[in-house]
Coordinates of C-alpha atoms and ligand atoms in Angstrom, one line a residue:
Chain M
M163 CA 155.1 125.8 147.2
I164 CA 155.4 128.3 150.1
E165 CA 158.6 129.3 151.7
I166 CA 158.6 131.8 154.4
Q167 CA 161.9 133.2 155.8
H168 CA 162.5 135.5 158.8
L169 CA 159.0 136.9 158.5
N170 CA 158.2 139.8 160.9
M171 CA 155.0 141.8 161.1
V172 CA 154.6 144.9 163.2
Y173 CA 151.4 146.7 162.7
P174 CA 151.5 150.5 162.5
N175 CA 150.2 150.7 166.1
G176 CA 153.3 148.8 167.3
V177 CA 151.7 145.4 167.8
K178 CA 154.2 142.7 166.9
A179 CA 151.9 140.2 165.4
L180 CA 154.5 137.8 163.9
K181 CA 158.1 137.3 165.0
D182 CA 160.7 135.7 162.9
I183 CA 158.5 133.1 161.2
N184 CA 160.3 130.4 159.1
L185 CA 158.1 127.9 157.4
T186 CA 157.9 125.6 154.3
I187 CA 154.7 124.2 152.9
E188 CA 155.0 121.6 150.2
R189 CA 152.7 121.2 147.2
N190 CA 149.4 119.6 148.0
E191 CA 149.8 119.8 151.7
F192 CA 146.8 120.5 154.0
V193 CA 147.9 122.7 156.9
F194 CA 145.9 123.8 159.9
V195 CA 147.1 127.0 161.6
V196 CA 146.0 127.1 165.2
G197 CA 146.6 129.2 168.3
A198 CA 145.0 131.4 170.8
S199 CA 143.1 134.5 169.9
G200 CA 145.7 137.2 168.9
A201 CA 148.4 134.6 168.2
G202 CA 148.8 135.9 164.6
K203 CA 146.9 133.4 162.5
S204 CA 144.9 135.9 160.5
T205 CA 148.0 138.0 160.0
L206 CA 149.9 135.1 158.5
I207 CA 147.0 134.2 156.2
R208 CA 146.5 137.7 155.1
L209 CA 150.2 138.1 154.4
I210 CA 150.1 135.0 152.2
G211 CA 147.1 136.5 150.4
R212 CA 149.2 139.7 149.8
E213 CA 146.6 141.8 151.5
F214 CA 149.5 143.9 152.9
L215 CA 153.3 143.7 153.1
P216 CA 155.3 142.3 156.1
T217 CA 157.7 144.5 158.0
S218 CA 160.6 142.3 157.0
G219 CA 161.3 138.9 155.6
N220 CA 160.1 137.2 152.5
I221 CA 157.3 135.0 151.4
R222 CA 157.9 132.8 148.3
V223 CA 154.8 131.4 146.7
F224 CA 154.9 129.5 143.4
N225 CA 158.7 130.3 143.4
K226 CA 158.1 134.0 143.5
D227 CA 158.7 136.4 146.4
I228 CA 155.3 138.0 146.7
T229 CA 156.6 140.8 148.9
R230 CA 158.3 142.0 145.8
L231 CA 155.3 141.9 143.5
R232 CA 154.5 145.1 141.7
R233 CA 151.1 146.6 142.4
R234 CA 149.7 145.6 139.0
E235 CA 151.0 142.1 139.4
V236 CA 149.0 141.5 142.6
P237 CA 145.7 140.7 140.8
Y238 CA 147.4 138.1 138.7
Y239 CA 148.9 136.5 141.8
R240 CA 145.4 136.5 143.4
R241 CA 144.0 134.6 140.5
K242 CA 146.2 131.7 141.4
I243 CA 145.0 131.5 145.0
G244 CA 141.5 130.9 146.3
V245 CA 140.3 132.8 149.4
V246 CA 137.6 131.6 151.8
F247 CA 136.4 134.1 154.4
Q248 CA 134.8 133.5 157.8
D249 CA 132.0 135.9 156.9
F250 CA 131.4 134.4 153.4
R251 CA 131.4 137.7 151.6
L252 CA 128.8 136.9 149.0
L253 CA 126.7 139.3 147.0
D254 CA 123.4 138.9 148.8
N255 CA 120.9 139.8 146.1
R256 CA 122.6 137.7 143.4
T257 CA 122.0 134.0 142.8
V258 CA 124.4 131.3 143.7
F259 CA 125.4 130.9 140.1
E260 CA 126.0 134.6 139.7
N261 CA 128.2 134.8 142.8
V262 CA 130.4 132.0 141.5
A263 CA 130.4 133.4 137.9
F264 CA 131.3 136.8 139.2
A265 CA 134.8 135.5 140.1
M266 CA 135.3 134.4 136.5
Q267 CA 133.7 137.5 134.9
V268 CA 136.1 139.9 136.7
V269 CA 139.1 138.1 135.4
G270 CA 137.8 138.3 131.9
A271 CA 136.5 134.7 131.3
S272 CA 134.3 134.0 128.3
A273 CA 130.6 133.1 128.7
R274 CA 131.5 129.6 127.4
Q275 CA 134.1 129.1 130.1
I276 CA 131.7 130.4 132.7
R277 CA 128.9 128.0 131.6
R278 CA 131.3 125.1 131.8
Q279 CA 133.2 125.8 135.0
V280 CA 130.6 127.3 137.3
P281 CA 128.4 124.1 137.3
E282 CA 131.6 122.1 137.9
A283 CA 132.5 124.1 140.9
L284 CA 128.9 124.0 142.2
E285 CA 128.9 120.2 141.8
M286 CA 132.1 120.0 143.8
V287 CA 130.4 121.7 146.7
K288 CA 127.1 119.8 146.2
L289 CA 125.1 122.9 145.4
T290 CA 124.0 122.0 141.9
G291 CA 120.3 122.1 142.8
K292 CA 120.5 125.6 144.3
A293 CA 122.2 127.5 141.5
R294 CA 119.2 129.8 141.0
R295 CA 118.6 130.6 144.6
K296 CA 119.6 134.1 145.9
A297 CA 122.6 134.0 148.2
H298 CA 120.8 135.5 151.2
E299 CA 118.2 132.7 151.1
L300 CA 120.7 130.1 151.9
S301 CA 121.8 128.7 155.3
G302 CA 125.2 129.6 156.7
G303 CA 126.7 126.3 155.6
E304 CA 125.3 126.6 152.1
Q305 CA 126.6 130.2 151.9
Q306 CA 130.1 129.0 152.9
R307 CA 129.9 126.3 150.2
V308 CA 129.1 129.0 147.6
C309 CA 132.2 130.9 148.9
L310 CA 134.2 127.6 148.5
A311 CA 132.9 127.2 144.9
R312 CA 133.8 130.8 144.1
A313 CA 137.3 130.2 145.6
I314 CA 137.9 127.1 143.4
V315 CA 136.1 128.1 140.2
N316 CA 139.3 129.6 138.6
K317 CA 141.2 126.4 139.6
P318 CA 143.7 127.9 141.9
S319 CA 146.5 125.7 143.2
L320 CA 146.5 127.3 146.7
I321 CA 143.5 127.8 148.9
I322 CA 143.7 130.1 152.0
A323 CA 140.9 130.1 154.5
D324 CA 140.7 132.1 157.7
E325 CA 138.4 130.4 160.1
P326 CA 136.0 129.3 157.4
T327 CA 133.9 127.4 160.0
G328 CA 134.0 130.2 162.6
N329 CA 130.3 131.1 162.1
L330 CA 129.0 127.5 161.6
D331 CA 127.7 124.8 163.9
P332 CA 129.9 121.7 164.4
E333 CA 128.1 119.5 161.9
T334 CA 128.1 122.1 159.1
S335 CA 131.8 122.8 160.0
R336 CA 132.6 119.2 159.3
E337 CA 131.0 119.4 155.9
I338 CA 133.0 122.4 155.0
V339 CA 136.3 120.9 156.1
E340 CA 135.5 117.7 154.3
L341 CA 135.0 119.7 151.1
L342 CA 138.3 121.4 151.7
D343 CA 139.8 118.0 152.1
A344 CA 138.3 116.9 148.8
I345 CA 139.6 120.0 147.1
N346 CA 143.0 119.2 148.6
L347 CA 142.8 115.7 147.2
R348 CA 142.2 117.1 143.8
G349 CA 145.6 118.8 144.0
A350 CA 145.2 122.1 145.7
T351 CA 147.3 123.1 148.7
V352 CA 145.1 124.2 151.6
I353 CA 146.0 126.5 154.5
M354 CA 143.3 126.9 157.1
A355 CA 143.4 128.9 160.3
T356 CA 141.0 127.6 162.9
H357 CA 140.0 127.4 166.6
D358 CA 138.1 124.1 166.1
K359 CA 139.8 121.4 168.2
E360 CA 137.5 118.6 167.1
I361 CA 138.1 119.2 163.4
V362 CA 141.8 119.5 163.8
D363 CA 142.0 116.4 165.9
S364 CA 139.9 114.3 163.6
M365 CA 141.6 115.3 160.3
K366 CA 145.1 114.2 161.2
K367 CA 146.8 116.9 159.1
R368 CA 149.8 119.0 159.6
V369 CA 149.2 121.4 162.4
L370 CA 151.1 124.7 163.0
T371 CA 150.7 126.2 166.4
L372 CA 151.2 129.9 166.8
S373 CA 151.6 131.6 170.1
A374 CA 152.3 135.4 170.5
G375 CA 153.5 135.6 166.9
K376 CA 155.8 132.6 167.0
I377 CA 155.6 129.0 165.8
I378 CA 155.8 127.0 168.9
R379 CA 154.9 123.6 167.3
D380 CA 154.8 122.2 163.8
E381 CA 153.6 118.5 163.6
Q382 CA 152.6 116.2 160.7
R383 CA 149.4 114.4 161.6
G384 CA 149.1 116.7 164.6
V385 CA 146.4 117.6 167.1
Y386 CA 145.0 120.8 168.5
N387 CA 147.3 121.9 171.3
Q388 CA 145.7 122.9 174.6
D389 CA 148.8 124.4 176.1
A390 CA 148.8 127.1 173.4
H391 CA 146.1 128.8 175.5
Chain W
M526 CA 139.9 146.2 125.9
L527 CA 137.9 143.1 125.4
I528 CA 134.4 143.6 124.0
R529 CA 132.7 141.6 126.7
N530 CA 134.5 143.7 129.3
F531 CA 133.4 146.9 127.6
I532 CA 129.8 145.7 127.6
Y533 CA 130.1 144.8 131.3
Y534 CA 131.6 148.3 132.1
I535 CA 128.8 150.2 130.3
K536 CA 126.1 148.0 131.9
E537 CA 127.5 148.6 135.3
A538 CA 127.9 152.3 134.7
F539 CA 124.2 152.7 133.7
C540 CA 123.0 150.5 136.6
S541 CA 124.7 152.7 139.1
I542 CA 123.6 155.9 137.5
G543 CA 120.1 154.6 138.0
R544 CA 120.8 153.6 141.6
N545 CA 122.0 157.1 142.6
G546 CA 119.3 159.0 140.7
W547 CA 119.4 162.2 142.6
M548 CA 123.2 162.6 142.9
S549 CA 123.5 161.7 139.2
F550 CA 120.9 164.4 138.4
A551 CA 122.8 166.9 140.5
S552 CA 126.1 166.2 138.8
V553 CA 124.5 166.4 135.4
A554 CA 122.9 169.7 136.3
V555 CA 126.2 171.2 137.5
V556 CA 128.1 170.1 134.5
A557 CA 125.3 171.5 132.3
I558 CA 125.3 174.9 134.1
T559 CA 129.1 175.1 134.0
L560 CA 129.3 174.3 130.3
L561 CA 126.3 176.5 129.5
I562 CA 128.2 179.4 131.1
L563 CA 131.4 178.4 129.4
G564 CA 129.7 178.1 126.0
S565 CA 127.9 181.4 126.3
F566 CA 131.2 183.0 127.3
I567 CA 133.0 181.5 124.4
L568 CA 130.3 182.8 122.1
L569 CA 130.5 186.3 123.6
N570 CA 134.2 186.3 123.4
L571 CA 134.3 185.2 119.8
N572 CA 131.8 187.9 118.9
V573 CA 133.6 190.7 120.8
E574 CA 136.8 189.7 119.0
H575 CA 135.0 189.6 115.7
I576 CA 133.6 193.1 116.3
A577 CA 136.9 194.4 117.5
N578 CA 138.5 193.1 114.3
E579 CA 135.9 194.8 112.2
I580 CA 136.5 198.1 114.0
K581 CA 140.2 197.7 113.8
E582 CA 139.8 197.4 110.1
Q583 CA 138.2 200.8 110.1
V584 CA 140.9 202.4 112.2
E585 CA 142.8 205.0 110.3
I586 CA 145.3 207.8 111.1
I587 CA 144.4 211.4 110.3
A588 CA 147.4 213.6 109.7
R589 CA 146.6 217.3 109.5
V590 CA 148.8 219.4 107.2
D591 CA 150.4 222.7 108.4
E592 CA 148.5 225.7 107.2
N593 CA 151.7 227.1 105.6
C594 CA 152.1 224.3 103.1
G595 CA 151.3 225.0 99.5
P596 CA 150.0 222.4 97.0
L597 CA 153.5 221.3 96.0
E598 CA 154.5 220.6 99.5
V599 CA 151.3 218.7 100.1
E600 CA 152.1 216.5 97.1
E601 CA 155.6 215.9 98.6
L602 CA 154.0 214.9 101.9
R603 CA 151.7 212.5 100.2
V604 CA 154.6 210.8 98.5
S605 CA 156.6 210.5 101.7
L606 CA 153.6 209.1 103.5
I607 CA 153.0 206.4 101.0
Q608 CA 156.6 205.4 101.2
L609 CA 156.3 204.5 104.9
A610 CA 156.7 200.7 105.3
Q611 CA 153.5 199.9 107.1
V612 CA 151.2 202.2 105.1
E613 CA 148.7 200.6 102.8
E614 CA 146.7 203.6 101.6
V615 CA 146.9 207.4 101.7
R616 CA 144.0 209.6 100.9
F617 CA 144.1 213.4 100.7
V618 CA 141.2 215.3 102.1
S619 CA 141.2 219.0 101.3
K620 CA 139.9 221.4 104.0
E621 CA 137.0 222.2 101.7
E622 CA 136.0 218.6 101.5
A623 CA 136.4 218.3 105.2
L624 CA 134.1 221.2 105.8
V625 CA 131.4 219.7 103.6
R626 CA 131.6 216.4 105.5
L627 CA 131.4 218.1 108.8
K628 CA 128.4 220.1 107.7
A629 CA 126.7 217.0 106.6
Q630 CA 127.4 215.4 109.9
L631 CA 126.6 218.3 112.2
G632 CA 124.3 220.4 110.1
E633 CA 123.1 223.6 111.8
F634 CA 126.0 223.7 114.3
M635 CA 128.3 224.6 111.4
E636 CA 126.0 227.4 110.2
G637 CA 128.1 230.5 109.6
Y638 CA 131.3 228.6 108.7
E639 CA 131.5 229.2 105.0
Q640 CA 134.4 228.2 102.7
E641 CA 135.9 231.7 103.0
H642 CA 136.1 231.3 106.8
N643 CA 137.1 227.6 106.8
P644 CA 138.6 226.8 110.2
L645 CA 139.8 223.4 109.1
R646 CA 143.1 222.2 107.7
D647 CA 144.0 220.0 104.8
S648 CA 144.6 216.4 105.9
F649 CA 145.6 212.9 104.9
E650 CA 143.6 209.7 105.9
I651 CA 146.1 206.9 106.2
R652 CA 145.3 203.2 106.6
T653 CA 148.0 200.8 107.7
I654 CA 148.5 197.2 106.6
N655 CA 148.1 195.9 110.2
P656 CA 145.7 197.7 112.5
E657 CA 148.1 196.9 115.4
D658 CA 150.7 199.2 113.7
V659 CA 148.6 202.3 114.0
P660 CA 150.2 203.8 117.1
A661 CA 153.8 203.3 115.8
V662 CA 153.0 204.6 112.3
A663 CA 151.2 207.6 113.8
A664 CA 154.3 208.5 115.9
E665 CA 156.4 208.3 112.9
I666 CA 154.2 210.5 110.8
K667 CA 154.2 213.1 113.6
K668 CA 157.9 213.6 113.0
I669 CA 157.5 214.5 109.4
P670 CA 157.9 218.3 108.8
G671 CA 154.8 219.8 107.5
I672 CA 152.5 217.6 109.5
A673 CA 150.8 219.7 112.2
A674 CA 148.9 217.1 114.2
V675 CA 148.2 213.3 114.1
D676 CA 145.0 211.7 115.4
Y677 CA 143.8 208.1 115.5
G678 CA 141.2 206.2 117.4
A679 CA 143.9 205.3 119.9
E680 CA 141.9 205.3 123.0
V681 CA 139.0 203.4 121.5
V682 CA 141.1 200.7 120.2
D683 CA 143.3 200.4 123.3
K684 CA 140.3 200.3 125.6
L685 CA 138.6 197.7 123.4
F686 CA 141.5 195.4 123.5
R687 CA 142.2 195.9 127.2
S688 CA 138.6 195.2 128.2
T689 CA 138.4 192.1 126.1
N690 CA 141.5 190.9 127.7
V691 CA 140.2 191.5 131.2
I692 CA 136.9 189.8 130.3
Q693 CA 138.8 186.8 129.1
W694 CA 140.9 186.4 132.2
V695 CA 138.1 186.9 134.7
G696 CA 135.9 184.6 132.7
L697 CA 138.7 182.0 132.6
A698 CA 139.2 182.1 136.4
F699 CA 135.4 181.8 136.9
M700 CA 135.2 178.9 134.5
I701 CA 138.0 177.0 136.2
G702 CA 136.2 177.4 139.5
L703 CA 133.0 176.1 138.1
A704 CA 134.6 173.2 136.4
G705 CA 136.3 172.3 139.7
T706 CA 132.8 172.3 141.4
A707 CA 131.4 170.1 138.7
M708 CA 134.3 167.7 139.1
A709 CA 133.9 167.6 142.8
L710 CA 130.2 166.8 142.5
I711 CA 130.8 164.0 140.0
A712 CA 133.5 162.7 142.3
N713 CA 130.9 162.7 145.2
T714 CA 128.3 160.9 143.1
I715 CA 130.8 158.3 142.1
K716 CA 132.0 158.0 145.7
L717 CA 128.5 157.1 146.7
T718 CA 128.5 154.3 144.1
V719 CA 131.9 153.1 145.2
T720 CA 130.8 153.1 148.8
A721 CA 127.6 151.3 148.1
R722 CA 129.6 148.7 146.3
A723 CA 132.5 148.4 148.6
K724 CA 131.8 144.8 149.3
E725 CA 131.6 144.0 145.6
I726 CA 134.9 145.8 145.0
M727 CA 136.6 143.9 147.8
I728 CA 135.5 140.6 146.4
M729 CA 136.7 141.7 143.0
K730 CA 140.1 142.4 144.4
W731 CA 140.3 139.1 146.2
V732 CA 139.4 137.0 143.1
G733 CA 142.0 138.9 141.1
A734 CA 140.3 141.7 139.2
T735 CA 142.8 144.2 138.0
E736 CA 142.6 147.8 139.2
W737 CA 141.6 149.0 135.8
F738 CA 138.8 146.4 135.5
I739 CA 137.4 147.7 138.8
R740 CA 137.9 151.3 137.7
W741 CA 136.5 151.4 134.2
P742 CA 132.7 151.1 135.2
F743 CA 133.2 154.1 137.4
I744 CA 135.1 156.0 134.8
F745 CA 132.3 155.3 132.3
E746 CA 129.8 156.4 134.8
G747 CA 131.6 159.7 135.1
I748 CA 132.0 160.1 131.3
I749 CA 128.3 159.3 130.8
L750 CA 127.3 161.9 133.5
G751 CA 129.6 164.5 132.0
T752 CA 128.5 163.9 128.4
I753 CA 124.8 164.1 129.3
G754 CA 125.7 167.3 131.2
A755 CA 127.4 168.7 128.1
L756 CA 124.6 167.7 125.7
I757 CA 122.1 169.9 127.4
P758 CA 124.0 173.2 127.0
S759 CA 125.0 172.3 123.5
L760 CA 121.4 172.0 122.5
I761 CA 120.4 175.2 124.3
L762 CA 123.3 177.2 122.8
I763 CA 122.6 175.9 119.3
Y764 CA 119.0 177.0 119.6
A765 CA 119.6 180.2 121.5
Y766 CA 122.5 181.5 119.4
G767 CA 120.6 180.8 116.2
E768 CA 117.7 182.9 117.5
A769 CA 119.9 185.7 118.8
F770 CA 121.8 185.8 115.5
S771 CA 118.7 186.2 113.4
W772 CA 117.2 188.7 115.8
A773 CA 120.4 190.8 115.7
R774 CA 120.4 190.6 111.9
M775 CA 117.0 192.2 111.8
N776 CA 117.4 194.7 114.6
L777 CA 121.1 195.5 115.0
Y778 CA 122.3 195.1 111.4
F779 CA 125.3 197.3 112.0
L780 CA 126.7 194.8 114.5
P781 CA 128.9 192.2 112.8
L782 CA 128.2 188.9 114.6
V783 CA 129.8 185.5 113.9
A784 CA 127.5 183.3 111.8
P785 CA 126.1 180.3 113.8
E786 CA 127.1 177.7 111.3
Q787 CA 130.7 178.9 111.6
I788 CA 131.0 178.1 115.3
L789 CA 128.2 176.0 116.8
L790 CA 129.4 172.6 115.6
D791 CA 132.9 173.1 116.9
L792 CA 131.5 174.6 120.1
S793 CA 129.3 171.6 120.7
K794 CA 132.2 169.2 120.1
L795 CA 134.3 171.2 122.5
L796 CA 131.6 171.1 125.2
L797 CA 131.0 167.3 124.8
V798 CA 134.7 166.6 125.1
L799 CA 135.0 168.9 128.1
G800 CA 132.0 167.2 129.7
A801 CA 133.5 163.8 129.2
V802 CA 136.9 164.9 130.6
I803 CA 135.3 166.5 133.6
G804 CA 133.4 163.3 134.3
A805 CA 136.4 161.0 133.8
L806 CA 138.6 163.2 136.1
G807 CA 135.9 163.4 138.7
S808 CA 135.5 159.7 138.9
M809 CA 139.3 159.1 138.9
F810 CA 139.5 161.4 141.9
S811 CA 136.9 159.6 143.9
M812 CA 138.5 156.2 143.4
R813 CA 142.1 157.0 144.3
R814 CA 141.6 156.1 147.9
F815 CA 139.5 153.1 147.3
L816 CA 141.8 151.0 145.3
K817 CA 144.4 150.3 147.8
V818 CA 144.7 146.6 148.8
Ligands
ATP2059 N1 145.0 145.8 161.4 C1 145.6 145.7 162.6 N2 146.2 146.7 163.2 C2 146.8 146.6 164.4 N3 146.9 145.5 165.0 C3 146.4 144.4 164.5 C4 145.7 144.4 163.3 N4 145.2 143.2 163.0 C5 145.6 142.4 164.1 N5 146.3 143.1 165.0 C6 146.9 142.6 166.2 O1 147.9 141.6 165.8 C7 147.8 140.5 166.7 C8 147.6 139.3 165.9 O2 146.3 139.4 165.4 P1 145.6 138.3 164.4 O3 144.3 138.8 163.9 O4 146.6 137.8 163.5 O5 145.3 137.1 165.5 P2 144.5 135.8 165.3 O6 145.4 134.7 165.7 O7 143.9 135.7 164.0 O8 143.4 135.9 166.4 P3 141.9 135.4 166.3 O9 142.0 134.0 166.7 O10 141.2 136.2 167.4 O11 141.3 135.6 165.0 C9 146.8 140.9 167.7 O12 147.4 141.4 168.9 C10 145.9 141.9 167.1 O13 145.4 142.8 168.0
MG2060 MG1 141.9 135.7 163.2

């Protein structure tokens, strides 16, 4: 599913955020990316989302090197991945339904598809009863669930999430990760960057530990690594 | 373009025009002023050109015959004149006829000049096929033996054409400046919209909207602003030129103006297209930076 080779990222200011990353993620895996602040987690996630290009190396996703995508191909790549943000990024004055439908509208879905798929996505994140509420009226956990629904509504096969629980309390965080797990069970590959030790330890998933831009540990059914700090 | 996308673009465009009321108003006003000036300028130009053509039509060469020529030689001259390639018409004016004309024009100033003391010469009035050929033909006629002097409205015509040219260039430069201002204002208005909706645009990019899908509402916004801006001067000019034309017909009947129905439709079309283009270009400008991700 994802194959990363000799990936280096040097920001324009000279910071070497990633150094020679080599990594393979199989279809339908659930991967936690952990590490100290500044280790390079967000950089890795953003590179997979093709937010910018690496300094060198390649990133193959769905058997295609996304570092070689042409500019006009990027939107079509993004349609195949779902993105969840730490800060939710919802349109505050629109309803829950509209926020999720928005992701379908902008890729040219028909009204019929929207009427069918949006309720499905909302049901998946257990928000069916709140479809007509304005996004800014919801709690943080609910907002993140809307963001999840929006990420899955176009049925992507890869979900990337950069600290999706970063702004939530432990209990709400659990709910979100369990939803991501359910989405993973339905067939999507999930990559999630996090600082949350308890969640990582309890989920028993693959854990990638980054330190100063390098992968220092990569374990199946791993745990959060204290010596990374 | 899908119909549902098109509807979405138009709806978004109108929404954001409403949201930035004042800036939208300013953009429309500047486009309107620009195009009003351009439109007036085009009308002025067309009319100057029209009048110049009318005058050119009337430009003729006057060739005065040497006093020593007798009637036979005059006839020979007439024949050689009419054989010149560019000449359309040659008319002989005897010195007697010339004096009568002059007296009619000047009246008492010519008192005392009777036919026995006629100071004038016989002459030919020559019209060329193309008014532009007048100077060349005049030079040629001058060389013919028996022709004492050649006159034509050279200065008048030259000045007329030179000044219309200058007016055209100055006006064009002015217009380009104004159109640039209008475009910059529209770009600014749209930039406000784009900034206000930066979050929305970012989400659109992340869920895979194409750049054109993101762009179109803003382009439509620019086109709508530009077209409304063009509609106003079109209506003003249609009304004002019609009034001016009928006034001139009553009061300046000697001035040959272009009839309104001949130009106003084309002029309005031109202004509407220009307005739309200015709007579209303005919005394209403002978005170039924003679409990188
Ligand atoms: N846009 C940028 N320009 C320059 N340097 C950057 C940029 N983004 C990140 N960095 C630097 O790159 C390094 C890795 O940053 P990154 O955001 O990937 O870390 P992280 O592991 O996500 O940290 P955190 O846990 O705090 O989110 C840091 O040293 C950071 O300062
Ligand atoms: Mg980060």
